[in-house]
Amino acid sequence: MVLPGGAHSGVSQLRRGILQFCVLALLRDGEKYAFELVRELCDAHDLATSEGTIYPLLSRLRKEGWVSTAWQESETGPPRRYYTLTASGRTALSDFAREWGTFKSTVDKLLDQ
Amino acid sequence: MVLPGGAHSGVSQLRRGILQFCVLALLRDGEKYAFELVRELCDAHDLATSEGTIYPLLSRLRKEGWVSTAWQESETGPPRRYYTLTASGRTALSDFAREWGTFKSTVDKLLDQ
DNA sequence: GGCAGGTACCTTGTAGCGCATGGTACTTCC
DNA sequence: GGAAGTACCATGCGCTACAAGGTACCTGCC
């Protein structure tokens, strides 16, 4: 999938450390598989992402114990690995939401004044 | 200078691509030198930074042409290299402020809902 | 049958940036 | 003259987003 913005544009750097929590947020409402997550992140403009980003990211989330996975057959293609938010993943998400809030206001204060 | 949070904590990743524009923002009101910038960023909580971060960062800003520099003698210590925001630096800063606004609202939409 | 295209998974290598660490040099104070 | 503070800088590492490429399954078309 070809994306606008280039490899290491400014926006790309912004995603660092945030993208994983956006994925966790998308998983709050139920299990999803990787391809589906890529599409949803592309729909949410400014978060357009490729598979090369998502798969390693999901692998890290699994290692952290923030998601659990289960294979399911698909009627329209190859089998899918579905990701589900765990309890500790939910905690990590709400912890990050707090951090994000304070960080955001710090940056806003600097930029806006 | 020893900082809390560790080398590669979550907050550290958040700063990526943002820190340089916070520095530009600090330079809006007049020239400053590196050590001064470190102190001001430390005062602004959540942006505590060390010299090992600032000096390469300022070097990049200079290469981009976003800041210009001039040496000035100090009466209380070694000479200081003062950094001044250029016209293109000012443009880059306001461009980023727009990007930051849309990015912020995108993330907020995902996290808050 | 065979081939193109879509779906879905994954790996490998690269690059950038923040950070830890360490080094140099000047000044002040004890 | 030694310690502490100020001020500069360089080197090496680790994390993460991305590009590029690879495998396998299914459908539809010729």
mmCIF file of C-alpha atoms in Angstrom, chain B:
data_model
loop_
_atom_site.group_PDB
_atom_site.id
_atom_site.type_symbol
_atom_site.label_atom_id
_atom_site.label_comp_id
_atom_site.label_asym_id
_atom_site.label_seq_id
_atom_site.Cartn_x
_atom_site.Cartn_y
_atom_site.Cartn_z
ATOM 1 C CA MET B 1 21.693 16.005 34.278
ATOM 2 C CA VAL B 2 19.737 12.976 35.446
ATOM 3 C CA LEU B 3 16.172 12.730 34.292
ATOM 4 C CA PRO B 4 13.193 10.692 35.451
ATOM 5 C CA GLY B 5 11.363 8.373 33.122
ATOM 6 C CA GLY B 6 14.265 6.393 31.749
ATOM 7 C CA ALA B 7 15.752 6.243 28.304
ATOM 8 C CA HIS B 8 12.952 4.881 26.185
ATOM 9 C CA SER B 9 9.823 5.249 28.233
ATOM 10 C CA GLY B 10 6.506 5.984 26.620
ATOM 11 C CA VAL B 11 6.795 9.694 27.263
ATOM 12 C CA SER B 12 10.195 9.767 25.596
ATOM 13 C CA GLN B 13 8.688 8.443 22.378
ATOM 14 C CA LEU B 14 5.964 11.077 22.516
ATOM 15 C CA ARG B 15 8.544 13.838 22.195
ATOM 16 C CA ARG B 16 9.655 12.599 18.802
ATOM 17 C CA GLY B 17 9.267 15.207 16.124
ATOM 18 C CA ILE B 18 7.672 17.615 18.589
ATOM 19 C CA LEU B 19 10.617 18.671 20.678
ATOM 20 C CA GLN B 20 12.268 20.578 17.864
ATOM 21 C CA PHE B 21 9.165 22.705 17.374
ATOM 22 C CA CYS B 22 8.919 23.359 21.093
ATOM 23 C CA VAL B 23 12.462 24.710 20.834
ATOM 24 C CA LEU B 24 11.458 26.887 17.877
ATOM 25 C CA ALA B 25 8.517 28.132 19.920
ATOM 26 C CA LEU B 26 10.823 29.071 22.784
ATOM 27 C CA LEU B 27 12.940 31.078 20.343
ATOM 28 C CA ARG B 28 10.013 33.163 19.106
ATOM 29 C CA ASP B 29 10.544 35.846 21.731
ATOM 30 C CA GLY B 30 14.262 36.286 21.125
ATOM 31 C CA GLU B 31 17.612 34.541 20.973
ATOM 32 C CA LYS B 32 18.571 31.925 23.551
ATOM 33 C CA TYR B 33 21.490 29.580 24.126
ATOM 34 C CA ALA B 34 21.368 25.811 24.517
ATOM 35 C CA PHE B 35 21.805 25.530 28.265
ATOM 36 C CA GLU B 36 19.065 28.069 28.769
ATOM 37 C CA LEU B 37 16.726 26.055 26.533
ATOM 38 C CA VAL B 38 17.374 22.886 28.528
ATOM 39 C CA ARG B 39 16.446 24.671 31.735
ATOM 40 C CA GLU B 40 13.253 26.117 30.262
ATOM 41 C CA LEU B 41 12.194 22.747 28.853
ATOM 42 C CA CYS B 42 12.823 21.159 32.245
ATOM 43 C CA ASP B 43 10.650 23.800 33.877
ATOM 44 C CA ALA B 44 7.935 22.943 31.381
ATOM 45 C CA HIS B 45 7.148 19.570 32.940
ATOM 46 C CA ASP B 46 6.847 16.543 30.612
ATOM 47 C CA LEU B 47 9.522 18.016 28.374
ATOM 48 C CA ALA B 48 12.543 17.484 30.622
ATOM 49 C CA THR B 49 15.489 17.038 28.307
ATOM 50 C CA SER B 50 19.230 16.571 28.509
ATOM 51 C CA GLU B 51 22.085 18.214 26.649
ATOM 52 C CA GLY B 52 22.636 15.037 24.647
ATOM 53 C CA THR B 53 19.253 15.696 23.084
ATOM 54 C CA ILE B 54 19.449 19.445 22.636
ATOM 55 C CA TYR B 55 22.791 19.846 20.912
ATOM 56 C CA PRO B 56 22.135 17.446 18.018
ATOM 57 C CA LEU B 57 18.635 18.887 17.737
ATOM 58 C CA LEU B 58 19.923 22.455 17.462
ATOM 59 C CA SER B 59 22.482 21.293 14.939
ATOM 60 C CA ARG B 60 19.662 19.886 12.800
ATOM 61 C CA LEU B 61 17.689 23.118 13.085
ATOM 62 C CA ARG B 62 20.723 25.012 11.870
ATOM 63 C CA LYS B 63 21.162 22.659 8.909
ATOM 64 C CA GLU B 64 17.504 23.182 8.015
ATOM 65 C CA GLY B 65 18.067 26.908 8.088
ATOM 66 C CA TRP B 66 15.419 27.390 10.752
ATOM 67 C CA VAL B 67 17.801 29.072 13.169
ATOM 68 C CA SER B 68 20.936 31.169 12.845
ATOM 69 C CA THR B 69 23.657 31.310 15.466
ATOM 70 C CA ALA B 70 26.107 33.797 16.905
ATOM 71 C CA TRP B 71 28.758 33.474 19.587
ATOM 72 C CA GLN B 72 28.642 35.843 22.505
ATOM 73 C CA GLU B 73 30.995 36.162 25.445
ATOM 74 C CA SER B 74 29.581 35.560 28.901
ATOM 75 C CA GLU B 75 30.715 37.388 31.995
ATOM 76 C CA THR B 76 30.014 34.406 34.208
ATOM 77 C CA GLY B 77 31.506 31.468 32.275
ATOM 78 C CA PRO B 78 32.514 30.108 28.882
ATOM 79 C CA PRO B 79 31.216 31.748 25.680
ATOM 80 C CA ARG B 80 27.684 30.952 24.564
ATOM 81 C CA ARG B 81 26.281 30.158 21.154
ATOM 82 C CA TYR B 82 23.009 32.025 20.787
ATOM 83 C CA TYR B 83 20.258 30.728 18.488
ATOM 84 C CA THR B 84 17.870 33.024 16.630
ATOM 85 C CA LEU B 85 14.718 32.035 14.756
ATOM 86 C CA THR B 86 14.904 32.725 11.005
ATOM 87 C CA ALA B 87 12.009 33.615 8.718
ATOM 88 C CA SER B 88 11.800 30.062 7.358
ATOM 89 C CA GLY B 89 11.959 28.762 10.922
ATOM 90 C CA ARG B 90 8.969 30.900 11.769
ATOM 91 C CA THR B 91 7.123 29.475 8.774
ATOM 92 C CA ALA B 92 8.027 25.904 9.754
ATOM 93 C CA LEU B 93 6.742 26.571 13.237
ATOM 94 C CA SER B 94 3.349 27.836 12.108
ATOM 95 C CA ASP B 95 3.085 24.985 9.586
ATOM 96 C CA PHE B 96 3.683 22.519 12.379
ATOM 97 C CA ALA B 97 1.187 24.215 14.636
ATOM 98 C CA ARG B 98 -1.485 23.444 12.043
ATOM 99 C CA GLU B 99 -0.350 19.811 11.673
ATOM 100 C CA TRP B 100 -0.291 19.446 15.431
ATOM 101 C CA GLY B 101 -3.852 20.730 15.672
ATOM 102 C CA THR B 102 -5.300 18.185 13.274
ATOM 103 C CA PHE B 103 -3.155 15.368 14.638
ATOM 104 C CA LYS B 104 -4.213 16.171 18.174
ATOM 105 C CA SER B 105 -7.891 16.106 17.339
ATOM 106 C CA THR B 106 -7.489 12.833 15.458
ATOM 107 C CA VAL B 107 -5.893 11.169 18.472
ATOM 108 C CA ASP B 108 -8.394 12.736 20.858
ATOM 109 C CA LYS B 109 -11.244 11.384 18.782
ATOM 110 C CA LEU B 110 -9.825 7.875 19.001
ATOM 111 C CA LEU B 111 -8.931 7.966 22.695
ATOM 112 C CA ASP B 112 -11.928 9.748 24.129
ATOM 113 C CA GLN B 113 -14.767 7.972 22.442
#
